[in-house]
């Protein structure tokens, strides 16, 4: 373990910065929570790590100290200068000024072919960033993320839960998930109005469900949750575009659901991942 990164002047610059409401910023300052995240993530010397939204560098300093190769992605321009002042001289730190929604992580980590991600995701776009990270699973092996507690509850909701939705099915399909611990609003500056939760997501090499057409799976899931109070039968009947054509070609929504062995009155939130797969595989 190397000596901690120095930078008292840059730390003072951080103290004068006001978190941006536009970016949904809440800076983590609780040392106990930072230690718990670090223990859960367990950075290894020499490994390539991507940190999204380093903020004031509280967690970044610990990652750098553990001698990991840290690639930090920060979108807020006002945070870039103090981050460079504080960590720019470190041989194992690189700051990228970019939007996590569009950043190509697989390209940024080269010559490494795989990375792990740690992040305190902004509440207002956390779901979109999570989906973007899952899209880049070919080079991301694991993620330790802090999100709004309500988002985590939706993300990990099992079949039959009223909280289950598209995000739940997406995460279950591509990740092995573990809910770690909750974080009080008092751990942030300024305190948010809601609690946060830290989760660990291990990206799967393949899908957790056997489907012949992966793209069709997400068309079906999206259509199924289009109006949560309606049955799968009604939602599939009112699907549009290419999915509607495929359903019609296969005799209509009721025939497809019968072939899949799914009751016509079931709602999307009640379906297991295996049942979603059966519906997709009933479409030829």
Tab-separated table of C-alpha atoms in Angstrom, residues 19-176:
chain	number	residue	atom	x	y	z
A	19	UNK	CA	-22.909	20.341	-4.981
A	20	UNK	CA	-24.855	20.754	-8.197
A	21	UNK	CA	-28.614	20.219	-8.089
A	22	UNK	CA	-28.526	19.864	-11.869
A	23	UNK	CA	-26.268	16.806	-11.600
A	24	UNK	CA	-28.034	15.427	-8.529
A	25	UNK	CA	-24.817	15.674	-6.499
A	26	UNK	CA	-24.505	14.659	-2.862
A	27	UNK	CA	-20.873	14.376	-1.766
A	28	UNK	CA	-20.089	11.410	0.472
A	29	UNK	CA	-18.081	12.424	3.549
A	30	UNK	CA	-18.762	9.669	6.117
A	31	UNK	CA	-15.419	7.906	6.708
A	32	UNK	CA	-17.145	4.825	8.113
A	33	UNK	CA	-19.216	4.381	4.945
A	34	UNK	CA	-16.167	4.978	2.763
A	35	UNK	CA	-14.353	2.230	4.684
A	36	UNK	CA	-17.299	-0.141	4.252
A	37	UNK	CA	-17.404	0.485	0.495
A	38	UNK	CA	-13.670	-0.059	0.289
A	39	UNK	CA	-13.931	-3.333	2.210
A	40	UNK	CA	-16.738	-4.555	-0.052
A	41	UNK	CA	-14.875	-3.568	-3.205
A	42	UNK	CA	-11.480	-4.810	-1.981
A	43	UNK	CA	-9.206	-3.100	-4.546
A	44	UNK	CA	-6.062	-4.979	-5.559
A	45	UNK	CA	-2.702	-3.400	-6.371
A	46	UNK	CA	-2.204	-3.145	-10.112
A	47	UNK	CA	-5.785	-3.895	-11.146
A	48	UNK	CA	-7.661	-1.447	-13.373
A	49	UNK	CA	-10.567	0.239	-11.604
A	50	UNK	CA	-13.100	2.683	-13.006
A	51	UNK	CA	-14.652	5.162	-10.596
A	52	UNK	CA	-17.671	7.027	-11.895
A	53	UNK	CA	-18.293	10.406	-10.306
A	54	UNK	CA	-15.271	10.790	-8.002
A	55	UNK	CA	-16.777	14.002	-6.624
A	56	UNK	CA	-14.421	15.419	-4.003
A	57	UNK	CA	-12.128	12.392	-4.177
A	58	UNK	CA	-12.972	10.846	-0.792
A	59	UNK	CA	-13.087	7.296	-2.151
A	60	UNK	CA	-10.587	8.052	-4.924
A	61	UNK	CA	-7.855	8.740	-2.377
A	62	UNK	CA	-8.326	5.281	-0.868
A	63	UNK	CA	-8.276	3.559	-4.272
A	64	UNK	CA	-5.082	5.386	-5.243
A	65	UNK	CA	-3.521	4.498	-1.904
A	66	UNK	CA	-4.151	0.809	-2.596
A	67	UNK	CA	-2.072	1.207	-5.767
A	68	UNK	CA	-4.849	0.243	-8.152
A	69	UNK	CA	-4.846	1.809	-11.622
A	70	UNK	CA	-7.681	4.278	-11.144
A	71	UNK	CA	-9.562	5.720	-14.104
A	72	UNK	CA	-11.996	8.351	-12.808
A	73	UNK	CA	-14.851	9.613	-14.978
A	74	UNK	CA	-16.191	13.029	-13.980
A	75	UNK	CA	-18.766	15.062	-15.913
A	76	UNK	CA	-18.876	18.194	-13.737
A	77	UNK	CA	-16.300	20.627	-15.113
A	78	UNK	CA	-15.920	22.508	-11.836
A	79	UNK	CA	-14.658	19.345	-10.116
A	80	UNK	CA	-12.010	18.558	-12.731
A	81	UNK	CA	-9.328	21.145	-11.707
A	82	UNK	CA	-9.275	20.252	-7.981
A	83	UNK	CA	-9.275	16.536	-8.810
A	84	UNK	CA	-6.276	17.051	-11.105
A	85	UNK	CA	-4.561	19.178	-8.460
A	86	UNK	CA	-5.034	16.490	-5.847
A	87	UNK	CA	-4.304	13.330	-7.844
A	88	UNK	CA	-2.698	14.418	-11.106
A	89	UNK	CA	0.818	13.644	-9.937
A	90	UNK	CA	-0.078	10.063	-9.043
A	91	UNK	CA	1.261	7.521	-11.529
A	92	UNK	CA	-1.790	5.294	-11.073
A	93	UNK	CA	-4.493	7.902	-11.601
A	94	UNK	CA	-6.120	9.151	-14.802
A	95	UNK	CA	-9.038	11.563	-14.951
A	96	UNK	CA	-11.448	11.533	-17.883
A	97	UNK	CA	-13.822	14.453	-18.299
A	98	UNK	CA	-16.805	12.681	-19.822
A	99	UNK	CA	-20.453	11.697	-19.451
A	100	UNK	CA	-20.855	8.202	-18.004
A	101	UNK	CA	-23.944	7.793	-20.180
A	102	UNK	CA	-21.822	7.923	-23.337
A	103	UNK	CA	-18.302	7.005	-22.187
A	104	UNK	CA	-16.796	3.912	-23.810
A	105	UNK	CA	-15.310	2.209	-20.771
A	106	UNK	CA	-13.967	-0.734	-22.762
A	107	UNK	CA	-11.925	1.681	-24.875
A	108	UNK	CA	-10.794	3.832	-21.943
A	109	UNK	CA	-9.303	0.930	-19.945
A	110	UNK	CA	-7.043	-0.327	-22.754
A	111	UNK	CA	-4.604	-2.073	-22.759
A	112	UNK	CA	-6.537	-3.785	-19.938
A	113	UNK	CA	-9.346	-6.011	-21.188
A	114	UNK	CA	-11.357	-6.129	-17.973
A	115	UNK	CA	-12.198	-3.768	-15.145
A	116	UNK	CA	-14.325	-3.363	-12.047
A	117	UNK	CA	-16.482	-0.302	-11.413
A	118	UNK	CA	-17.206	1.568	-8.200
A	119	UNK	CA	-19.556	4.540	-8.109
A	120	UNK	CA	-21.861	6.741	-6.110
A	121	UNK	CA	-24.382	7.276	-8.885
A	122	UNK	CA	-26.350	10.543	-9.083
A	123	UNK	CA	-29.979	9.877	-8.222
A	124	UNK	CA	-31.467	11.581	-11.270
A	125	UNK	CA	-29.742	9.366	-13.868
A	126	UNK	CA	-28.675	6.311	-11.869
A	127	UNK	CA	-30.917	3.865	-13.746
A	128	UNK	CA	-29.719	5.102	-17.131
A	129	UNK	CA	-26.056	4.801	-16.083
A	130	UNK	CA	-26.656	1.302	-14.726
A	131	UNK	CA	-28.155	0.200	-18.035
A	132	UNK	CA	-25.202	1.719	-19.882
A	133	UNK	CA	-22.763	-0.178	-17.662
A	134	UNK	CA	-24.574	-3.459	-18.251
A	135	UNK	CA	-24.338	-2.828	-22.000
A	136	UNK	CA	-20.536	-2.791	-21.560
A	137	UNK	CA	-20.415	-6.077	-19.636
A	138	UNK	CA	-17.888	-7.528	-22.091
A	139	UNK	CA	-15.194	-5.610	-20.210
A	140	UNK	CA	-16.798	-5.057	-16.782
A	141	UNK	CA	-16.626	-7.993	-14.383
A	142	UNK	CA	-18.070	-6.465	-11.213
A	143	UNK	CA	-19.646	-3.282	-9.892
A	144	UNK	CA	-20.096	-1.892	-6.392
A	145	UNK	CA	-22.651	0.891	-6.671
A	146	UNK	CA	-24.421	3.274	-4.345
A	147	UNK	CA	-27.925	4.140	-5.501
A	148	UNK	CA	-31.135	5.514	-4.067
A	149	UNK	CA	-32.645	2.829	-1.819
A	150	UNK	CA	-35.937	2.813	-3.752
A	151	UNK	CA	-34.045	2.133	-6.984
A	152	UNK	CA	-32.281	-0.842	-5.394
A	153	UNK	CA	-35.608	-2.203	-4.143
A	154	UNK	CA	-36.964	-2.072	-7.697
A	155	UNK	CA	-33.761	-3.479	-9.114
A	156	UNK	CA	-33.748	-6.534	-6.840
A	157	UNK	CA	-37.520	-7.079	-6.666
A	158	UNK	CA	-38.427	-10.766	-7.159
A	159	UNK	CA	-41.254	-12.086	-9.313
A	160	UNK	CA	-44.569	-11.339	-7.616
A	161	UNK	CA	-43.413	-8.090	-6.010
A	162	UNK	CA	-45.253	-4.897	-6.905
A	163	UNK	CA	-41.815	-3.232	-7.188
A	164	UNK	CA	-40.733	-5.540	-10.030
A	165	UNK	CA	-40.263	-3.918	-13.413
A	166	UNK	CA	-38.079	-3.784	-16.511
A	167	UNK	CA	-34.990	-2.922	-14.437
A	168	UNK	CA	-35.527	-5.957	-12.188
A	169	UNK	CA	-35.590	-8.334	-15.154
A	170	UNK	CA	-32.589	-6.630	-16.760
A	171	UNK	CA	-30.402	-6.939	-13.654
A	172	UNK	CA	-31.518	-10.517	-12.943
A	173	UNK	CA	-30.673	-11.510	-16.518
A	174	UNK	CA	-27.144	-10.121	-16.571
A	175	UNK	CA	-25.997	-9.948	-12.945
A	176	UNK	CA	-25.561	-11.885	-9.733
